[in-house]
Coordinates of C-alpha atoms in Angstrom, one line a residue:
Chain I
M12 CA -5.4 10.7 -16.7
S13 CA -7.6 9.4 -19.5
P14 CA -6.9 6.2 -20.8
D15 CA -4.6 6.4 -24.2
T16 CA -5.7 3.2 -26.2
N17 CA -2.8 3.5 -28.6
S18 CA -0.3 3.0 -25.2
A19 CA 0.8 0.3 -23.7
I20 CA -1.3 -0.7 -20.6
L21 CA 1.7 -2.1 -18.7
R22 CA 4.8 -0.4 -19.1
L23 CA 8.0 -1.9 -16.9
Q24 CA 11.4 0.2 -17.2
G25 CA 14.6 -1.2 -15.7
V26 CA 12.7 -3.1 -13.2
S27 CA 14.9 -4.9 -11.2
K28 CA 14.8 -7.2 -7.9
Q29 CA 17.3 -8.2 -5.6
Y30 CA 16.3 -10.5 -2.6
R31 CA 17.7 -10.2 0.7
D32 CA 20.3 -12.9 1.0
G33 CA 19.5 -14.3 -2.1
P34 CA 20.4 -14.2 -6.0
T35 CA 19.1 -11.4 -8.3
A36 CA 15.7 -12.5 -9.5
L37 CA 15.3 -9.8 -12.1
H38 CA 18.3 -7.8 -13.9
S39 CA 16.6 -4.4 -15.3
V40 CA 13.5 -5.4 -17.1
D41 CA 12.0 -3.4 -19.6
L42 CA 8.7 -4.6 -21.4
D43 CA 5.6 -2.8 -22.5
I44 CA 2.4 -4.7 -22.9
R45 CA -0.3 -4.0 -25.4
R46 CA -3.9 -2.9 -24.6
G47 CA -5.9 -6.0 -25.4
E48 CA -3.1 -8.6 -26.1
I49 CA -2.4 -11.9 -24.8
F50 CA 1.1 -12.2 -23.5
A51 CA 2.7 -15.2 -22.5
L52 CA 5.8 -14.8 -20.5
L53 CA 7.9 -18.0 -21.2
G54 CA 10.6 -19.7 -19.1
P55 CA 12.0 -22.6 -17.2
N56 CA 11.5 -22.5 -13.4
G57 CA 13.3 -20.2 -11.5
A58 CA 13.7 -17.6 -14.3
G59 CA 11.6 -14.9 -12.5
K60 CA 8.4 -15.3 -13.9
T61 CA 6.5 -15.2 -10.6
T62 CA 8.8 -12.4 -9.3
L63 CA 7.9 -10.2 -12.1
I64 CA 4.2 -10.5 -11.9
S65 CA 4.4 -10.4 -8.0
I66 CA 6.3 -6.8 -8.5
V67 CA 3.4 -5.7 -10.6
C68 CA 0.8 -6.6 -8.4
G69 CA 2.3 -5.2 -5.4
I70 CA 3.3 -8.3 -3.2
V71 CA 7.0 -8.2 -3.8
T72 CA 8.9 -4.9 -3.8
A73 CA 11.2 -4.1 -6.7
S74 CA 14.6 -3.2 -5.8
A75 CA 14.6 -0.6 -8.9
G76 CA 12.6 0.7 -11.9
T77 CA 9.5 2.1 -12.9
I78 CA 6.1 0.3 -13.4
L79 CA 3.3 2.0 -15.1
V80 CA -0.3 0.4 -15.1
D81 CA -2.6 2.2 -17.8
G82 CA -0.2 5.4 -16.9
H83 CA -0.3 5.0 -13.0
D84 CA 2.7 4.6 -11.3
A85 CA 2.6 1.6 -9.3
Q86 CA 4.1 3.1 -6.3
A87 CA 3.3 6.6 -6.3
D88 CA -0.5 6.0 -7.6
Y89 CA -0.9 2.1 -6.2
K90 CA -4.5 2.3 -5.8
A91 CA -5.3 3.1 -9.5
A92 CA -2.7 0.7 -10.2
R93 CA -3.9 -2.1 -8.3
R94 CA -7.5 -1.7 -9.2
R95 CA -7.1 -2.5 -12.8
I96 CA -5.2 -5.8 -12.2
G97 CA -6.2 -9.1 -11.2
L98 CA -4.2 -11.9 -10.4
V99 CA -4.6 -15.7 -10.5
P100 CA -1.9 -17.0 -8.6
Q101 CA 0.4 -20.2 -9.4
E102 CA -0.3 -21.9 -5.6
L103 CA -4.0 -23.1 -5.0
A104 CA -4.4 -20.4 -1.9
T105 CA -7.9 -20.3 -0.7
D106 CA -9.9 -19.8 2.3
A107 CA -10.9 -23.2 3.0
F108 CA -14.0 -22.3 5.0
E109 CA -15.5 -19.9 2.9
T110 CA -18.4 -20.6 0.3
V111 CA -17.6 -20.1 -3.3
L112 CA -20.1 -17.1 -3.5
A113 CA -18.6 -15.3 -0.5
T114 CA -15.1 -15.5 -1.6
V115 CA -16.1 -14.0 -4.8
S116 CA -18.1 -11.4 -3.6
F117 CA -15.3 -10.6 -0.6
S118 CA -12.6 -10.2 -3.6
R119 CA -14.8 -7.7 -5.4
R120 CA -15.2 -5.3 -2.3
L121 CA -11.9 -5.9 -1.4
F122 CA -10.6 -4.0 -4.8
G123 CA -13.1 -1.2 -4.0
R124 CA -16.1 -2.1 -5.9
A125 CA -19.7 -2.1 -4.9
A126 CA -21.7 -5.6 -4.7
D127 CA -22.9 -6.6 -8.0
P128 CA -25.0 -9.9 -7.6
A129 CA -25.9 -10.0 -11.2
Y130 CA -22.2 -10.1 -12.3
V131 CA -21.1 -12.2 -9.9
E132 CA -23.4 -14.4 -11.2
R133 CA -22.6 -14.2 -14.8
L134 CA -19.0 -14.9 -13.8
L135 CA -19.8 -18.0 -11.7
R136 CA -21.7 -19.4 -14.5
D137 CA -19.1 -18.7 -17.3
L138 CA -16.9 -20.6 -14.8
S139 CA -19.3 -23.5 -14.3
L140 CA -19.1 -22.4 -10.6
W141 CA -22.9 -21.5 -10.3
E142 CA -24.0 -24.6 -9.5
K143 CA -21.0 -24.8 -6.4
R144 CA -21.6 -21.2 -5.1
S145 CA -22.8 -22.5 -1.6
A146 CA -20.4 -25.1 -1.4
K147 CA -17.1 -24.5 0.9
I148 CA -13.9 -24.4 -0.8
K149 CA -12.2 -26.8 1.1
D150 CA -14.9 -29.4 -0.5
L151 CA -13.8 -28.3 -4.3
S152 CA -11.5 -30.5 -6.7
G153 CA -8.3 -29.1 -7.4
G154 CA -9.6 -27.8 -11.0
M155 CA -12.6 -26.2 -9.5
K156 CA -10.3 -24.1 -6.7
R157 CA -8.3 -23.1 -9.7
R158 CA -11.6 -21.8 -11.3
V159 CA -12.4 -20.2 -8.0
L160 CA -9.3 -18.5 -8.1
I161 CA -10.0 -17.1 -11.6
A162 CA -13.2 -15.9 -10.5
K163 CA -12.1 -14.1 -7.7
A164 CA -9.3 -12.4 -10.0
L165 CA -12.1 -11.0 -12.2
A166 CA -14.8 -10.4 -9.5
H167 CA -13.4 -6.5 -9.8
E168 CA -13.7 -6.4 -13.8
P169 CA -9.8 -5.9 -14.0
E170 CA -8.6 -4.6 -17.4
L171 CA -5.2 -6.5 -16.8
L172 CA -5.3 -10.0 -16.0
F173 CA -2.2 -12.2 -14.8
L174 CA -2.2 -16.2 -14.6
D175 CA 0.6 -17.6 -13.0
E176 CA 1.1 -20.9 -14.3
P177 CA -2.7 -21.5 -15.5
S178 CA -2.1 -24.7 -16.3
A179 CA -0.1 -26.0 -13.3
G180 CA -2.2 -29.3 -12.0
V181 CA -5.1 -28.8 -14.5
D182 CA -6.7 -31.3 -16.5
V183 CA -7.2 -31.2 -20.2
A184 CA -11.0 -30.1 -19.9
L185 CA -10.1 -27.3 -17.6
R186 CA -7.4 -26.0 -19.5
R187 CA -9.5 -26.2 -22.9
D188 CA -12.0 -24.3 -20.8
M189 CA -9.8 -21.9 -19.6
W190 CA -8.4 -21.2 -23.1
T191 CA -11.7 -20.2 -24.1
L192 CA -12.4 -17.9 -21.1
V193 CA -9.0 -16.1 -21.7
R194 CA -10.1 -15.5 -25.5
S195 CA -13.4 -14.3 -24.7
L196 CA -11.7 -11.9 -21.9
R197 CA -9.4 -10.5 -24.5
D198 CA -12.5 -9.9 -26.7
R199 CA -14.3 -8.1 -24.3
G200 CA -11.3 -5.7 -24.1
V201 CA -9.3 -7.5 -21.2
T202 CA -5.3 -7.6 -21.7
I203 CA -3.9 -10.8 -20.3
I204 CA -0.5 -11.7 -19.2
L205 CA 0.2 -15.4 -18.4
T206 CA 3.3 -17.3 -17.4
T207 CA 4.0 -20.9 -18.8
H208 CA 6.6 -23.2 -18.9
Y209 CA 4.8 -25.2 -22.0
I210 CA 5.4 -23.8 -25.2
E211 CA 2.0 -25.5 -26.4
E212 CA 0.2 -22.8 -24.2
A213 CA 1.7 -20.1 -25.4
E214 CA 1.2 -21.2 -28.8
E215 CA -2.4 -21.9 -28.4
M216 CA -3.0 -18.4 -27.0
A217 CA -0.6 -15.6 -27.2
D218 CA -0.3 -13.0 -29.5
R219 CA 3.5 -12.3 -28.4
V220 CA 5.6 -14.3 -26.4
G221 CA 8.6 -13.1 -24.1
V222 CA 11.1 -15.4 -23.1
I223 CA 12.9 -15.1 -19.7
A224 CA 15.6 -16.7 -18.1
R225 CA 17.9 -16.3 -15.0
G226 CA 15.8 -13.2 -14.4
R227 CA 16.7 -11.7 -17.9
L228 CA 14.1 -11.0 -20.4
L229 CA 15.8 -12.3 -23.4
L230 CA 13.5 -11.5 -26.3
V231 CA 9.9 -10.3 -26.8
E232 CA 8.4 -11.4 -30.1
D233 CA 5.2 -12.1 -32.0
K234 CA 4.2 -15.6 -31.7
A235 CA 4.6 -16.2 -35.1
A236 CA 8.0 -15.0 -35.5
L237 CA 8.9 -17.2 -32.4
M238 CA 7.2 -20.3 -33.7
R239 CA 9.3 -20.1 -36.9
K240 CA 12.1 -20.1 -34.7
L241 CA 11.1 -23.3 -32.5
G242 CA 10.2 -24.6 -35.8
K243 CA 13.6 -25.5 -36.5
R244 CA 14.2 -29.2 -37.4
E245 CA 17.8 -30.5 -38.1
L246 CA 18.2 -33.5 -40.4
D247 CA 21.5 -35.4 -39.9
L248 CA 23.1 -38.0 -42.0
T249 CA 25.6 -40.2 -40.4
L250 CA 28.2 -41.1 -43.3
V251 CA 29.3 -44.3 -44.2
E252 CA 32.8 -42.2 -45.3
P253 CA 33.7 -39.1 -43.4
L254 CA 34.1 -36.0 -45.9
G255 CA 36.2 -33.3 -45.6
Q256 CA 34.2 -30.3 -47.2
V257 CA 30.7 -30.2 -48.1
P258 CA 30.2 -30.7 -51.7
V259 CA 29.3 -27.8 -53.8
E260 CA 26.3 -29.5 -55.5
L261 CA 24.6 -29.4 -51.9
A262 CA 25.2 -25.7 -51.8
E263 CA 21.6 -24.7 -52.2
W264 CA 20.7 -26.4 -48.9
S265 CA 23.7 -24.9 -46.7
P266 CA 24.2 -28.2 -44.8
T267 CA 27.2 -28.2 -42.2
L268 CA 29.3 -31.0 -41.5
E269 CA 29.8 -32.4 -37.9
H270 CA 31.5 -34.8 -36.0
D271 CA 34.9 -34.5 -38.1
G272 CA 32.6 -34.8 -41.1
H273 CA 30.9 -38.0 -40.2
V274 CA 27.5 -36.2 -40.0
L275 CA 25.9 -34.3 -42.6
R276 CA 23.5 -31.8 -40.9
Y277 CA 20.5 -29.9 -42.8
V278 CA 18.4 -27.4 -40.4
F279 CA 14.9 -26.8 -41.8
N280 CA 12.0 -25.2 -41.3
A281 CA 9.5 -27.8 -40.3
T282 CA 6.5 -25.1 -40.8
D283 CA 7.6 -24.5 -44.4
E284 CA 5.3 -26.2 -46.6
H285 CA 8.5 -27.6 -48.6
T286 CA 10.9 -28.7 -46.5
G287 CA 13.7 -29.5 -49.1
I288 CA 14.0 -33.0 -47.9
P289 CA 13.2 -35.3 -50.6
G290 CA 15.7 -32.8 -53.2
F291 CA 18.5 -32.9 -50.8
L292 CA 18.1 -36.6 -50.1
R293 CA 17.9 -37.2 -54.3
R294 CA 21.3 -34.9 -54.2
V295 CA 22.7 -37.0 -51.8
G296 CA 22.1 -39.9 -53.5
D297 CA 23.4 -38.8 -57.3
L298 CA 26.8 -37.7 -55.7
G299 CA 27.1 -41.4 -54.4
L300 CA 27.2 -40.1 -50.2
H301 CA 26.2 -43.5 -48.5
F302 CA 24.9 -42.7 -45.2
K303 CA 24.0 -45.4 -42.6
D304 CA 22.1 -43.8 -40.1
L305 CA 19.2 -40.9 -40.6
E306 CA 18.0 -38.8 -37.5
T307 CA 15.7 -35.7 -37.5
A308 CA 15.6 -33.7 -34.3
K309 CA 13.1 -30.7 -33.4
S310 CA 14.7 -27.7 -31.4
S311 CA 12.8 -27.8 -28.3
L312 CA 12.1 -24.6 -26.1
E313 CA 14.9 -25.7 -23.7
D314 CA 17.2 -25.4 -26.7
I315 CA 15.9 -21.7 -27.5
F316 CA 16.5 -21.1 -23.9
V317 CA 19.9 -22.3 -23.7
D318 CA 20.9 -21.0 -26.7
L319 CA 19.7 -17.4 -25.4
V320 CA 21.3 -17.7 -22.2
E321 CA 24.4 -18.6 -23.7
R322 CA 24.3 -15.6 -26.1
E323 CA 23.8 -13.4 -23.1
R324 CA 27.1 -14.5 -21.5
Chain Q
M29 CA -10.4 5.8 0.9
N30 CA -11.4 2.0 0.2
L31 CA -14.8 1.6 2.0
H32 CA -15.8 -1.4 0.3
G33 CA -12.4 -3.3 0.8
I34 CA -12.2 -2.2 4.6
W35 CA -15.9 -3.4 5.0
A36 CA -14.8 -6.6 3.0
I37 CA -11.7 -7.5 5.7
Y38 CA -14.2 -6.8 8.5
R39 CA -17.5 -9.0 7.5
F40 CA -14.7 -11.3 6.7
E41 CA -13.1 -11.5 10.3
M42 CA -16.6 -11.6 11.8
A43 CA -17.8 -14.3 9.9
R44 CA -14.7 -16.1 10.8
F45 CA -15.7 -15.2 14.5
G46 CA -19.3 -16.2 13.9
R47 CA -18.3 -19.5 12.6
T48 CA -16.9 -20.4 16.2
I49 CA -19.2 -18.3 17.8
W50 CA -20.3 -20.8 20.8
T51 CA -16.5 -21.5 21.7
S52 CA -15.9 -18.0 21.5
L53 CA -18.6 -17.2 23.7
A54 CA -18.6 -19.9 26.0
V55 CA -14.7 -19.6 26.8
P56 CA -15.0 -16.5 28.7
V57 CA -18.2 -17.4 30.2
I58 CA -17.1 -20.4 31.8
T59 CA -13.6 -18.8 32.8
T60 CA -15.2 -15.9 34.4
S61 CA -17.5 -18.0 36.4
L62 CA -14.4 -20.6 37.2
Y63 CA -12.6 -17.1 38.5
F64 CA -15.6 -16.0 40.4
I65 CA -16.0 -19.3 42.0
V66 CA -12.3 -19.5 43.4
F67 CA -11.5 -15.8 43.7
G68 CA -15.0 -14.3 44.2
S69 CA -16.3 -17.1 46.6
A70 CA -13.7 -18.9 48.3
I71 CA -11.1 -16.2 48.8
G72 CA -13.6 -13.3 48.4
S73 CA -15.2 -14.8 51.8
Q74 CA -12.5 -14.5 53.8
M75 CA -11.6 -10.8 52.6
R76 CA -14.7 -9.1 52.6
E77 CA -13.6 -5.7 51.2
V78 CA -10.5 -4.4 49.0
S79 CA -10.4 -0.3 49.3
G80 CA -13.9 -0.2 50.7
V81 CA -15.4 -2.5 47.3
P82 CA -16.7 -5.9 48.3
Y83 CA -13.8 -8.0 46.5
G84 CA -16.0 -9.9 44.2
A85 CA -17.1 -6.9 42.5
F86 CA -13.3 -5.4 43.2
I87 CA -12.0 -8.3 40.8
V88 CA -14.3 -7.6 37.7
P89 CA -12.6 -4.8 36.1
G90 CA -9.3 -6.7 36.1
L91 CA -10.8 -10.0 34.8
M92 CA -12.5 -8.2 32.0
L93 CA -9.2 -7.0 30.9
L94 CA -7.7 -10.2 31.2
A95 CA -9.8 -12.0 29.0
I96 CA -9.6 -8.6 26.7
F97 CA -5.9 -8.9 26.9
S98 CA -5.5 -12.4 25.8
E99 CA -9.0 -12.5 23.2
S100 CA -7.3 -9.2 21.7
I101 CA -3.9 -10.7 20.6
L102 CA -5.1 -14.0 19.8
N103 CA -7.8 -12.9 17.6
A104 CA -5.8 -10.3 16.1
S105 CA -2.9 -12.3 15.2
L106 CA -4.9 -15.2 14.0
G107 CA -6.4 -12.9 11.8
I108 CA -3.7 -11.8 10.0
Y109 CA -1.3 -14.9 10.7
M110 CA -3.9 -17.2 8.6
P111 CA -3.6 -15.6 5.4
K112 CA 0.2 -15.5 5.7
F113 CA 0.0 -19.2 6.5
T114 CA -2.5 -20.4 3.6
G115 CA -1.2 -18.2 1.4
T116 CA -4.4 -16.2 0.9
I117 CA -2.4 -12.9 2.1
Y118 CA -1.4 -12.4 -1.9
E119 CA -5.3 -10.8 -2.3
I120 CA -4.8 -8.6 0.3
L121 CA -1.3 -7.2 -0.7
S122 CA -2.4 -7.0 -4.1
A123 CA -5.6 -5.1 -3.6
P124 CA -5.9 -1.2 -3.7
L125 CA -5.7 -0.9 0.0
S126 CA -3.9 1.4 2.2
P127 CA -1.7 0.1 5.3
I128 CA -4.4 2.0 7.5
E129 CA -7.3 0.7 5.5
T130 CA -6.0 -2.8 6.0
V131 CA -5.4 -2.2 9.7
L132 CA -8.9 -0.9 10.3
G133 CA -10.6 -3.6 8.4
Y134 CA -8.7 -6.6 10.8
V135 CA -7.9 -5.0 13.9
G136 CA -11.6 -3.2 13.7
A137 CA -13.0 -6.8 13.5
A138 CA -10.8 -8.0 16.3
T139 CA -11.5 -5.0 18.9
T140 CA -15.6 -5.6 18.1
K141 CA -14.8 -9.3 19.2
S142 CA -12.8 -8.4 22.1
L143 CA -15.4 -5.8 23.1
L144 CA -18.3 -8.3 22.9
I145 CA -16.4 -10.4 24.9
G146 CA -15.6 -7.9 27.4
L147 CA -19.2 -7.0 27.8
I148 CA -20.4 -10.8 27.9
I149 CA -17.8 -11.2 31.1
F150 CA -19.3 -7.9 32.2
A151 CA -23.1 -9.3 32.2
T152 CA -21.9 -13.0 33.6
A153 CA -20.5 -10.9 36.6
H154 CA -23.8 -9.4 37.5
L155 CA -24.9 -13.2 38.0
F156 CA -22.6 -13.4 40.6
V157 CA -22.3 -10.0 42.2
D158 CA -23.9 -6.5 42.8
L159 CA -21.8 -4.4 40.0
P160 CA -22.3 -0.8 40.1
V161 CA -20.4 1.4 37.1
A162 CA -19.6 4.8 38.3
H163 CA -18.8 6.5 34.8
P164 CA -20.7 3.7 32.5
V165 CA -19.4 6.0 29.3
L166 CA -16.1 6.1 30.4
M167 CA -15.9 2.9 31.1
L168 CA -16.8 1.7 27.6
L169 CA -14.5 4.0 26.1
Y170 CA -11.8 2.7 28.2
L171 CA -12.5 -0.8 27.3
L172 CA -12.6 0.3 23.7
L173 CA -9.0 2.0 24.2
V174 CA -7.7 -0.8 25.3
A175 CA -8.9 -3.6 23.4
A176 CA -8.0 -1.1 20.2
A177 CA -4.5 -1.5 21.7
F178 CA -3.9 -4.8 22.3
C179 CA -5.5 -5.9 19.0
L180 CA -2.8 -3.5 17.2
F181 CA -0.4 -5.4 19.3
G182 CA -1.8 -8.7 18.4
F183 CA -1.8 -7.5 14.6
A184 CA 1.8 -6.9 15.0
I185 CA 2.8 -10.2 16.7
G186 CA 0.4 -11.8 14.0
I187 CA 2.7 -10.2 11.1
L188 CA 5.8 -10.9 12.7
A189 CA 5.4 -14.6 13.9
N190 CA 7.0 -17.3 11.8
G191 CA 5.0 -20.2 13.3
F192 CA 2.0 -21.0 15.4
E193 CA 3.8 -21.3 18.4
Q194 CA 5.5 -17.6 18.2
L195 CA 1.9 -16.6 18.2
Q196 CA 1.8 -18.1 21.8
V197 CA 4.7 -16.7 23.2
V198 CA 4.1 -13.0 24.1
P199 CA 0.5 -13.6 25.6
L200 CA 1.9 -16.6 27.6
L201 CA 5.1 -15.4 28.5
I202 CA 4.7 -11.7 28.7
V203 CA 0.9 -10.5 29.0
T204 CA -0.4 -13.2 31.3
P205 CA 2.3 -13.0 33.9
L206 CA 2.2 -8.9 34.1
T207 CA -1.8 -9.4 34.0
F208 CA -1.5 -11.8 37.4
L209 CA 1.1 -9.3 39.0
G210 CA -0.5 -6.3 37.7
G211 CA -3.3 -5.9 40.7
A212 CA -6.0 -7.8 38.5
F213 CA -7.1 -10.2 41.6
Y214 CA -5.8 -7.6 44.4
S215 CA -4.8 -4.0 45.3
V216 CA -1.3 -2.8 44.9
Q217 CA -1.4 -1.0 48.3
I218 CA -1.8 -4.3 50.3
L219 CA 1.6 -5.3 48.7
P220 CA 4.7 -5.2 51.2
E221 CA 7.7 -3.3 50.1
P222 CA 9.8 -3.3 47.8
W223 CA 7.0 -5.1 45.8
R224 CA 5.0 -2.2 46.0
T225 CA 7.3 -0.1 43.8
V226 CA 8.5 -2.7 41.9
T227 CA 5.0 -3.4 40.8
L228 CA 4.3 0.1 39.7
F229 CA 7.0 -0.6 36.8
N230 CA 4.5 -2.9 35.5
P231 CA 2.3 -0.9 33.0
V232 CA -0.7 -3.1 33.3
V233 CA -1.2 -2.1 36.5
Y234 CA -2.4 1.4 35.2
L235 CA -4.5 -0.1 32.5
I236 CA -6.2 -2.4 35.3
N237 CA -6.5 0.3 37.6
G238 CA -7.6 3.1 35.2
F239 CA -10.6 0.9 34.4
R240 CA -11.0 -0.2 37.7
W241 CA -11.7 4.0 38.4
T242 CA -14.4 3.8 35.6
F243 CA -16.2 1.0 38.1
F244 CA -15.7 2.6 41.6
G245 CA -14.3 6.0 41.4
Q246 CA -11.0 5.1 42.8
S247 CA -7.8 3.7 41.9
D248 CA -4.4 2.7 43.3
V249 CA -2.7 5.1 41.1
G250 CA -3.5 8.1 39.3
V251 CA -6.3 8.1 36.7
G252 CA -4.5 10.4 34.3
I253 CA -1.3 8.6 34.2
S254 CA -3.8 5.4 33.8
L255 CA -5.0 6.9 30.7
G256 CA -1.6 8.4 29.8
V257 CA -0.3 4.7 29.9
S258 CA -3.1 3.2 27.8
F259 CA -2.8 6.0 25.3
A260 CA 1.2 5.5 25.1
F261 CA 0.5 1.7 24.5
L262 CA -2.0 2.3 21.7
C263 CA 0.5 4.7 19.9
A264 CA 3.6 2.8 20.5
C265 CA 1.2 -0.4 18.7
L266 CA 0.5 2.0 16.1
A267 CA 4.0 3.1 15.4
F268 CA 5.0 -0.5 15.5
V269 CA 2.5 -1.5 12.9
T270 CA 3.0 1.4 10.7
I271 CA 6.8 0.8 10.2
I272 CA 5.8 -2.8 9.4
F273 CA 3.7 -1.5 6.3
R274 CA 6.2 1.0 5.4
T275 CA 9.1 -1.5 5.1
G276 CA 6.9 -4.5 4.3
W277 CA 9.1 -6.3 6.9
R278 CA 7.9 -9.7 7.2
L279 CA 4.8 -8.8 5.0
K280 CA 6.8 -8.6 1.3
A281 CA 9.9 -10.2 0.2

């Protein structure tokens, strides 16, 4: 089957997972990943991110659903599907007594590729591992081990790379290097799916973001659109005298009354150039509304999760 | 066929063997020498011949299989248990390898190690006794058959084990007793009844006697039955490992 550049490189249809004697980890997930994009799967711990990745990679068996990797069924045609996938796991699972070069060369062959010392050298240089090629993995730092896992995942030149919680236990320098590497991979045409519970990571790298919680994929959106949602902020004015209703003079800001009229809340978009705060406060002053406290709050990713999960119920 | 993948696993496993080459080789040599001193010299000096074969030579096939059984199970079970224990199994499970390819890599390497150890014991035995081999080619094939079967068995144990102590249970509690009671150091013929008949229910009797036949051209039991039992054991292990991979039992959630 020839790859169609317009089609999804990964297509999940109705993928579910029910662990034996355990909770349902995934509820009928449908998801299309576009060729060449960086997709961030965001969710709190235990949301089902790793389960989803593990199913696509063949480490966990799905209870239901179909998975197509570049048009190849991940069950019936698993060899063709898996050859296209590289996985950097969350845990630092390595063969302690192997050298860096040996373990990366091993991964390449394991995935059915003939040895290519030039490619492996370039890969190790890109990841600043070349100097350490003869070192045993047990002698490397945690950050270096993570680089080794990335090199192993890229050793067979996959088209689709999974990064499961890439910044778990990683220092700032490595995180930055990793982001640079991810972008350069994308420029070479590699599609990247990363899981994270850090909104900053998704913000920094992703083209699109999927939010998953309690095994359900709650939304999939372009990053820009999600950031607008995340960019919602609230301004709370605690009034000296409670109000019975919002004065019509404030209608253009559409504020709401909270706490039995004691709090006047204005929700605005922090990413807009003009937040409307100065005008709003001026009008409040003109109306002679006195307030004793002023507070602003940002809607966090957590709030979004809670919102989305509540809405699901 | 993912030949590169099979070769990668095979080489990885052989490298693991290579890192411990001296202990891997010294242990069977020393153990065999001890058996020769205790059984061959001390007891053998009283026994002279069993079924027309000098006692020192008579115990060699049994000694070789005793080591092959335990080394095969140990090597093959550790080979697959270690990745499970350290978590590196993720890479094997996500690789484009069929179950048979995975087994060929792991069990192939473990079988190679077992064969090497068997041959080292064979060579060591020559230091102590005259050791004629009636059917050298069949001897090697038989050794291969038994090593492959026990490596498959060990591989299955490695997949099923939930802890290091569980790796030891089957070899220590089942295989070693059955081997000692299976005529490794004596001929079944010299046992009084009912023990002679009881012993014939021990499958290891057939494995050892079949192997002994390739050396001396004689056996307590029919060679055909011995071969049959060996093949049956190999097929049973193969079927068991196939079921494990088909269902993902103890391998995949």
